[in-house]
Amino acid sequence: MKALRIASYPLIACWLILGLFAAAPAVAGIGAHWRDYLWFAGGIAAYAGLRQLSIFSKNEGWMQVFSHELAHTTVSLMFMRRIHSFAAGAREGRVSYSGSDAGDLFISLAPYCLPLATYILLLLRLLGAQEHLYIFDMLTGFTAAFYTVCFRAQTGTHQSDITDQGTLRAYMFIIAARIFNATVIILSVRTGLKGALASIGADYLAALRCAAAHISALF
């Protein structure tokens, strides 16, 4: 287990570097295609506005806890864990599961970097008619704003999920995952989820080829 943990550092670092390589052109493209992001920005503004309402702010804590535990649960199921209980209160929650140790890193850190509802919307967007995509874009912006607030509020060394995975490793993973997910969201608004993943894959491949060429030149 210790050997696997040590081996994960260079892999996560590589993902982080590749993520930055792919994120740069995605972010730069927002300015050239700003009209494509108007409804997305509207969703962000709508969430910011709702946060000012007392009835919403009173329940925001519960929603954050619920999304936290739901992320644990969803990723646990992806790794074939057996879920025994799920609880989410206004301030704390808990998920009980059993199974092998496979995927512990992903299960533990999912609540700090996985915008689950946003990804569901991006998948549903693939089925939507062109004239209705603005609805998905606005909802995507709304959920992206929620997760931004949620991740900021919950991420910290007070979380055993983070410290148990090794604080440095956990933060490296969280940052890499957030960069990847943000890039997917930014590109999906403009090109759809398939186009976003294809673009990121091409950028990753180009970066790896560039790195391989520089390494081979040294020898």
PDB file of C-alpha atoms in Angstrom:
ATOM      1  CA  MET A   1       0.000   0.000   0.000  1.00  0.00           C
ATOM      2  CA  LYS A   2       2.817   2.397   0.880  1.00  0.00           C
ATOM      3  CA  ALA A   3       4.544   1.651  -2.435  1.00  0.00           C
ATOM      4  CA  LEU A   4       1.340   2.416  -4.349  1.00  0.00           C
ATOM      5  CA  ARG A   5       0.932   5.671  -2.461  1.00  0.00           C
ATOM      6  CA  ILE A   6       4.492   6.740  -3.323  1.00  0.00           C
ATOM      7  CA  ALA A   7       4.016   5.726  -6.971  1.00  0.00           C
ATOM      8  CA  SER A   8       0.868   7.840  -7.181  1.00  0.00           C
ATOM      9  CA  TYR A   9       2.776  11.107  -6.668  1.00  0.00           C
ATOM     10  CA  PRO A  10       4.423  11.260 -10.121  1.00  0.00           C
ATOM     11  CA  LEU A  11       1.191  10.100 -11.770  1.00  0.00           C
ATOM     12  CA  ILE A  12      -0.842  12.842 -10.107  1.00  0.00           C
ATOM     13  CA  ALA A  13       1.884  15.400 -10.889  1.00  0.00           C
ATOM     14  CA  CYS A  14       1.789  14.326 -14.551  1.00  0.00           C
ATOM     15  CA  TRP A  15      -2.003  14.709 -14.610  1.00  0.00           C
ATOM     16  CA  LEU A  16      -1.664  18.155 -13.065  1.00  0.00           C
ATOM     17  CA  ILE A  17       0.839  19.302 -15.690  1.00  0.00           C
ATOM     18  CA  LEU A  18      -1.220  17.864 -18.553  1.00  0.00           C
ATOM     19  CA  GLY A  19      -4.302  19.533 -17.099  1.00  0.00           C
ATOM     20  CA  LEU A  20      -2.629  22.931 -17.121  1.00  0.00           C
ATOM     21  CA  PHE A  21      -1.542  22.363 -20.720  1.00  0.00           C
ATOM     22  CA  ALA A  22      -5.133  21.654 -21.777  1.00  0.00           C
ATOM     23  CA  ALA A  23      -6.715  24.333 -19.588  1.00  0.00           C
ATOM     24  CA  ALA A  24      -4.722  27.236 -21.035  1.00  0.00           C
ATOM     25  CA  PRO A  25      -6.280  27.232 -24.538  1.00  0.00           C
ATOM     26  CA  ALA A  26      -9.735  26.449 -23.091  1.00  0.00           C
ATOM     27  CA  VAL A  27      -9.648  29.511 -20.847  1.00  0.00           C
ATOM     28  CA  ALA A  28      -8.146  31.654 -23.608  1.00  0.00           C
ATOM     29  CA  GLY A  29     -11.014  30.646 -25.903  1.00  0.00           C
ATOM     30  CA  ILE A  30     -13.657  32.145 -23.607  1.00  0.00           C
ATOM     31  CA  GLY A  31     -12.847  35.648 -24.802  1.00  0.00           C
ATOM     32  CA  ALA A  32     -13.176  34.727 -28.471  1.00  0.00           C
ATOM     33  CA  HIS A  33     -16.454  32.855 -27.884  1.00  0.00           C
ATOM     34  CA  TRP A  34     -17.938  34.911 -25.056  1.00  0.00           C
ATOM     35  CA  ARG A  35     -21.433  34.836 -26.526  1.00  0.00           C
ATOM     36  CA  ASP A  36     -21.527  31.064 -25.999  1.00  0.00           C
ATOM     37  CA  TYR A  37     -21.142  31.633 -22.260  1.00  0.00           C
ATOM     38  CA  LEU A  38     -23.892  34.168 -21.639  1.00  0.00           C
ATOM     39  CA  TRP A  39     -26.442  31.642 -20.365  1.00  0.00           C
ATOM     40  CA  PHE A  40     -23.726  29.880 -18.368  1.00  0.00           C
ATOM     41  CA  ALA A  41     -22.859  33.228 -16.747  1.00  0.00           C
ATOM     42  CA  GLY A  42     -26.571  33.774 -16.149  1.00  0.00           C
ATOM     43  CA  GLY A  43     -26.701  30.543 -14.169  1.00  0.00           C
ATOM     44  CA  ILE A  44     -23.784  31.688 -12.023  1.00  0.00           C
ATOM     45  CA  ALA A  45     -25.530  35.030 -11.421  1.00  0.00           C
ATOM     46  CA  ALA A  46     -28.765  33.233 -10.522  1.00  0.00           C
ATOM     47  CA  TYR A  47     -26.999  31.167  -7.883  1.00  0.00           C
ATOM     48  CA  ALA A  48     -25.282  34.242  -6.485  1.00  0.00           C
ATOM     49  CA  GLY A  49     -28.676  35.936  -6.267  1.00  0.00           C
ATOM     50  CA  LEU A  50     -30.388  33.014  -4.544  1.00  0.00           C
ATOM     51  CA  ARG A  51     -27.661  32.946  -1.911  1.00  0.00           C
ATOM     52  CA  GLN A  52     -28.902  36.338  -0.765  1.00  0.00           C
ATOM     53  CA  LEU A  53     -32.309  34.914   0.151  1.00  0.00           C
ATOM     54  CA  SER A  54     -32.565  33.767   3.758  1.00  0.00           C
ATOM     55  CA  ILE A  55     -34.668  30.705   2.924  1.00  0.00           C
ATOM     56  CA  PHE A  56     -31.957  29.525   0.515  1.00  0.00           C
ATOM     57  CA  SER A  57     -28.988  30.368   2.735  1.00  0.00           C
ATOM     58  CA  LYS A  58     -30.575  28.489   5.638  1.00  0.00           C
ATOM     59  CA  ASN A  59     -30.641  25.300   3.568  1.00  0.00           C
ATOM     60  CA  GLU A  60     -27.351  25.755   1.741  1.00  0.00           C
ATOM     61  CA  GLY A  61     -25.394  24.000   4.480  1.00  0.00           C
ATOM     62  CA  TRP A  62     -27.568  20.901   4.206  1.00  0.00           C
ATOM     63  CA  MET A  63     -27.245  20.919   0.411  1.00  0.00           C
ATOM     64  CA  GLN A  64     -23.462  21.067   0.716  1.00  0.00           C
ATOM     65  CA  VAL A  65     -23.395  18.183   3.177  1.00  0.00           C
ATOM     66  CA  PHE A  66     -25.784  16.180   0.998  1.00  0.00           C
ATOM     67  CA  SER A  67     -23.649  16.724  -2.122  1.00  0.00           C
ATOM     68  CA  HIS A  68     -20.538  15.779  -0.126  1.00  0.00           C
ATOM     69  CA  GLU A  69     -21.958  12.451   0.992  1.00  0.00           C
ATOM     70  CA  LEU A  70     -23.563  11.809  -2.398  1.00  0.00           C
ATOM     71  CA  ALA A  71     -20.150  12.141  -4.055  1.00  0.00           C
ATOM     72  CA  HIS A  72     -18.705   9.591  -1.620  1.00  0.00           C
ATOM     73  CA  THR A  73     -21.621   7.261  -2.334  1.00  0.00           C
ATOM     74  CA  THR A  74     -21.557   7.600  -6.122  1.00  0.00           C
ATOM     75  CA  VAL A  75     -17.833   6.956  -6.453  1.00  0.00           C
ATOM     76  CA  SER A  76     -18.061   4.107  -3.930  1.00  0.00           C
ATOM     77  CA  LEU A  77     -20.650   2.426  -6.144  1.00  0.00           C
ATOM     78  CA  MET A  78     -18.395   2.960  -9.175  1.00  0.00           C
ATOM     79  CA  PHE A  79     -15.751   0.918  -7.368  1.00  0.00           C
ATOM     80  CA  MET A  80     -18.293  -1.782  -6.495  1.00  0.00           C
ATOM     81  CA  ARG A  81     -18.498  -0.926  -2.786  1.00  0.00           C
ATOM     82  CA  ARG A  82     -21.499  -1.993  -0.764  1.00  0.00           C
ATOM     83  CA  ILE A  83     -23.346   0.951   0.783  1.00  0.00           C
ATOM     84  CA  HIS A  84     -24.722   0.307   4.267  1.00  0.00           C
ATOM     85  CA  SER A  85     -26.020   3.726   5.287  1.00  0.00           C
ATOM     86  CA  PHE A  86     -26.321   7.321   4.103  1.00  0.00           C
ATOM     87  CA  ALA A  87     -27.025  10.325   6.287  1.00  0.00           C
ATOM     88  CA  ALA A  88     -26.844  14.069   5.638  1.00  0.00           C
ATOM     89  CA  GLY A  89     -27.692  16.711   8.214  1.00  0.00           C
ATOM     90  CA  ALA A  90     -27.404  20.478   8.340  1.00  0.00           C
ATOM     91  CA  ARG A  91     -23.785  20.351   9.518  1.00  0.00           C
ATOM     92  CA  GLU A  92     -22.481  16.825   9.103  1.00  0.00           C
ATOM     93  CA  GLY A  93     -23.185  13.561   7.359  1.00  0.00           C
ATOM     94  CA  ARG A  94     -21.859  10.071   7.013  1.00  0.00           C
ATOM     95  CA  VAL A  95     -21.725   7.247   4.492  1.00  0.00           C
ATOM     96  CA  SER A  96     -20.932   3.711   5.582  1.00  0.00           C
ATOM     97  CA  TYR A  97     -19.635   1.267   2.977  1.00  0.00           C
ATOM     98  CA  SER A  98     -17.554  -1.881   2.728  1.00  0.00           C
ATOM     99  CA  GLY A  99     -15.468  -3.664   0.125  1.00  0.00           C
ATOM    100  CA  SER A 100     -11.903  -3.747  -1.142  1.00  0.00           C
ATOM    101  CA  ASP A 101      -9.465  -0.856  -0.815  1.00  0.00           C
ATOM    102  CA  ALA A 102      -9.540  -0.182  -4.565  1.00  0.00           C
ATOM    103  CA  GLY A 103     -10.324   3.425  -5.384  1.00  0.00           C
ATOM    104  CA  ASP A 104      -9.891   4.780  -1.852  1.00  0.00           C
ATOM    105  CA  LEU A 105      -8.169   7.914  -3.163  1.00  0.00           C
ATOM    106  CA  PHE A 106     -11.037   8.677  -5.552  1.00  0.00           C
ATOM    107  CA  ILE A 107     -13.759   7.852  -3.021  1.00  0.00           C
ATOM    108  CA  SER A 108     -12.209   9.934  -0.254  1.00  0.00           C
ATOM    109  CA  LEU A 109     -11.503  13.017  -2.370  1.00  0.00           C
ATOM    110  CA  ALA A 110     -14.522  13.028  -4.697  1.00  0.00           C
ATOM    111  CA  PRO A 111     -16.506  15.509  -2.530  1.00  0.00           C
ATOM    112  CA  TYR A 112     -13.779  18.121  -2.973  1.00  0.00           C
ATOM    113  CA  CYS A 113     -13.457  18.029  -6.745  1.00  0.00           C
ATOM    114  CA  LEU A 114     -16.302  16.116  -8.440  1.00  0.00           C
ATOM    115  CA  PRO A 115     -19.185  18.363  -9.631  1.00  0.00           C
ATOM    116  CA  LEU A 116     -21.580  15.443  -9.945  1.00  0.00           C
ATOM    117  CA  ALA A 117     -24.767  17.326 -10.857  1.00  0.00           C
ATOM    118  CA  THR A 118     -22.859  19.382 -13.428  1.00  0.00           C
ATOM    119  CA  TYR A 119     -21.651  16.245 -15.164  1.00  0.00           C
ATOM    120  CA  ILE A 120     -25.166  14.815 -15.184  1.00  0.00           C
ATOM    121  CA  LEU A 121     -26.357  17.998 -16.916  1.00  0.00           C
ATOM    122  CA  LEU A 122     -23.528  17.784 -19.463  1.00  0.00           C
ATOM    123  CA  LEU A 123     -24.566  14.211 -20.261  1.00  0.00           C
ATOM    124  CA  LEU A 124     -28.231  15.217 -20.599  1.00  0.00           C
ATOM    125  CA  ARG A 125     -27.152  18.129 -22.787  1.00  0.00           C
ATOM    126  CA  LEU A 126     -26.029  15.590 -25.384  1.00  0.00           C
ATOM    127  CA  LEU A 127     -29.682  14.547 -25.756  1.00  0.00           C
ATOM    128  CA  GLY A 128     -31.112  18.060 -25.853  1.00  0.00           C
ATOM    129  CA  ALA A 129     -32.340  19.817 -28.968  1.00  0.00           C
ATOM    130  CA  GLN A 130     -30.223  22.712 -30.200  1.00  0.00           C
ATOM    131  CA  GLU A 131     -32.885  25.287 -29.358  1.00  0.00           C
ATOM    132  CA  HIS A 132     -33.008  24.080 -25.740  1.00  0.00           C
ATOM    133  CA  LEU A 133     -29.278  23.979 -25.011  1.00  0.00           C
ATOM    134  CA  TYR A 134     -29.404  27.378 -23.329  1.00  0.00           C
ATOM    135  CA  ILE A 135     -31.422  25.784 -20.504  1.00  0.00           C
ATOM    136  CA  PHE A 136     -28.683  23.230 -19.899  1.00  0.00           C
ATOM    137  CA  ASP A 137     -26.031  25.939 -20.094  1.00  0.00           C
ATOM    138  CA  MET A 138     -27.789  28.035 -17.459  1.00  0.00           C
ATOM    139  CA  LEU A 139     -28.259  25.034 -15.154  1.00  0.00           C
ATOM    140  CA  THR A 140     -24.632  24.069 -15.728  1.00  0.00           C
ATOM    141  CA  GLY A 141     -23.527  27.530 -14.623  1.00  0.00           C
ATOM    142  CA  PHE A 142     -25.847  27.324 -11.605  1.00  0.00           C
ATOM    143  CA  THR A 143     -24.465  23.970 -10.440  1.00  0.00           C
ATOM    144  CA  ALA A 144     -20.870  24.969 -11.220  1.00  0.00           C
ATOM    145  CA  ALA A 145     -21.321  28.000  -8.948  1.00  0.00           C
ATOM    146  CA  PHE A 146     -22.777  25.790  -6.223  1.00  0.00           C
ATOM    147  CA  TYR A 147     -19.856  23.374  -6.346  1.00  0.00           C
ATOM    148  CA  THR A 148     -17.352  26.223  -6.357  1.00  0.00           C
ATOM    149  CA  VAL A 149     -18.852  27.511  -3.103  1.00  0.00           C
ATOM    150  CA  CYS A 150     -19.200  23.988  -1.731  1.00  0.00           C
ATOM    151  CA  PHE A 151     -15.610  22.950  -2.474  1.00  0.00           C
ATOM    152  CA  ARG A 152     -14.263  26.171  -1.026  1.00  0.00           C
ATOM    153  CA  ALA A 153     -16.239  25.741   2.185  1.00  0.00           C
ATOM    154  CA  GLN A 154     -15.421  22.082   2.738  1.00  0.00           C
ATOM    155  CA  THR A 155     -11.826  21.674   1.602  1.00  0.00           C
ATOM    156  CA  GLY A 156      -9.276  21.862   4.392  1.00  0.00           C
ATOM    157  CA  THR A 157      -6.997  19.886   6.661  1.00  0.00           C
ATOM    158  CA  HIS A 158      -9.845  19.595   9.163  1.00  0.00           C
ATOM    159  CA  GLN A 159     -11.207  16.908   6.840  1.00  0.00           C
ATOM    160  CA  SER A 160      -9.958  13.409   7.652  1.00  0.00           C
ATOM    161  CA  ASP A 161     -10.726  12.460   4.024  1.00  0.00           C
ATOM    162  CA  ILE A 162      -7.818  14.699   3.037  1.00  0.00           C
ATOM    163  CA  THR A 163      -5.326  14.030   5.821  1.00  0.00           C
ATOM    164  CA  ASP A 164      -5.800  10.247   5.685  1.00  0.00           C
ATOM    165  CA  GLN A 165      -4.745  10.269   2.020  1.00  0.00           C
ATOM    166  CA  GLY A 166      -1.641  12.345   2.767  1.00  0.00           C
ATOM    167  CA  THR A 167      -2.186  16.081   2.729  1.00  0.00           C
ATOM    168  CA  LEU A 168       0.250  16.853  -0.092  1.00  0.00           C
ATOM    169  CA  ARG A 169      -0.988  14.013  -2.272  1.00  0.00           C
ATOM    170  CA  ALA A 170      -4.606  14.902  -1.575  1.00  0.00           C
ATOM    171  CA  TYR A 171      -4.183  18.541  -2.528  1.00  0.00           C
ATOM    172  CA  MET A 172      -2.239  17.614  -5.666  1.00  0.00           C
ATOM    173  CA  PHE A 173      -5.096  15.311  -6.681  1.00  0.00           C
ATOM    174  CA  ILE A 174      -7.804  17.842  -5.818  1.00  0.00           C
ATOM    175  CA  ILE A 175      -6.103  20.625  -7.801  1.00  0.00           C
ATOM    176  CA  ALA A 176      -5.486  18.350 -10.794  1.00  0.00           C
ATOM    177  CA  ALA A 177      -9.098  17.120 -10.731  1.00  0.00           C
ATOM    178  CA  ARG A 178     -10.513  20.635 -10.401  1.00  0.00           C
ATOM    179  CA  ILE A 179      -8.449  21.851 -13.349  1.00  0.00           C
ATOM    180  CA  PHE A 180      -9.581  18.878 -15.436  1.00  0.00           C
ATOM    181  CA  ASN A 181     -13.248  19.305 -14.509  1.00  0.00           C
ATOM    182  CA  ALA A 182     -13.181  23.063 -15.080  1.00  0.00           C
ATOM    183  CA  THR A 183     -11.666  22.500 -18.518  1.00  0.00           C
ATOM    184  CA  VAL A 184     -14.340  19.940 -19.373  1.00  0.00           C
ATOM    185  CA  ILE A 185     -17.098  22.340 -18.298  1.00  0.00           C
ATOM    186  CA  ILE A 186     -15.651  25.333 -20.155  1.00  0.00           C
ATOM    187  CA  LEU A 187     -15.257  23.394 -23.391  1.00  0.00           C
ATOM    188  CA  SER A 188     -18.577  21.537 -23.078  1.00  0.00           C
ATOM    189  CA  VAL A 189     -20.554  24.780 -23.070  1.00  0.00           C
ATOM    190  CA  ARG A 190     -19.030  25.557 -26.450  1.00  0.00           C
ATOM    191  CA  THR A 191     -18.574  22.144 -28.080  1.00  0.00           C
ATOM    192  CA  GLY A 192     -20.546  19.651 -25.981  1.00  0.00           C
ATOM    193  CA  LEU A 193     -19.136  16.952 -23.715  1.00  0.00           C
ATOM    194  CA  LYS A 194     -17.874  14.760 -26.555  1.00  0.00           C
ATOM    195  CA  GLY A 195     -16.064  17.654 -28.170  1.00  0.00           C
ATOM    196  CA  ALA A 196     -14.600  18.700 -24.821  1.00  0.00           C
ATOM    197  CA  LEU A 197     -13.199  15.268 -24.043  1.00  0.00           C
ATOM    198  CA  ALA A 198     -11.837  14.904 -27.575  1.00  0.00           C
ATOM    199  CA  SER A 199     -10.122  18.291 -27.333  1.00  0.00           C
ATOM    200  CA  ILE A 200      -8.613  17.516 -23.932  1.00  0.00           C
ATOM    201  CA  GLY A 201      -7.436  14.116 -25.145  1.00  0.00           C
ATOM    202  CA  ALA A 202      -5.753  15.719 -28.147  1.00  0.00           C
ATOM    203  CA  ASP A 203      -4.059  18.313 -25.926  1.00  0.00           C
ATOM    204  CA  TYR A 204      -2.828  15.624 -23.541  1.00  0.00           C
ATOM    205  CA  LEU A 205      -1.441  13.588 -26.441  1.00  0.00           C
ATOM    206  CA  ALA A 206       0.280  16.633 -27.934  1.00  0.00           C
ATOM    207  CA  ALA A 207       1.857  17.456 -24.573  1.00  0.00           C
ATOM    208  CA  LEU A 208       3.093  13.891 -24.109  1.00  0.00           C
ATOM    209  CA  ARG A 209       4.570  13.826 -27.606  1.00  0.00           C
ATOM    210  CA  CYS A 210       6.279  17.151 -26.982  1.00  0.00           C
ATOM    211  CA  ALA A 211       7.724  15.883 -23.700  1.00  0.00           C
ATOM    212  CA  ALA A 212       8.888  12.646 -25.352  1.00  0.00           C
ATOM    213  CA  ALA A 213      10.597  14.601 -28.143  1.00  0.00           C
ATOM    214  CA  HIS A 214      12.470  16.798 -25.640  1.00  0.00           C
ATOM    215  CA  ILE A 215      13.524  13.782 -23.583  1.00  0.00           C
ATOM    216  CA  SER A 216      14.748  11.865 -26.642  1.00  0.00           C
ATOM    217  CA  ALA A 217      16.699  14.950 -27.762  1.00  0.00           C
ATOM    218  CA  LEU A 218      18.695  14.770 -24.526  1.00  0.00           C
ATOM    219  CA  PHE A 219      19.973  11.363 -25.482  1.00  0.00           C
TER     220      PHE A 219
END
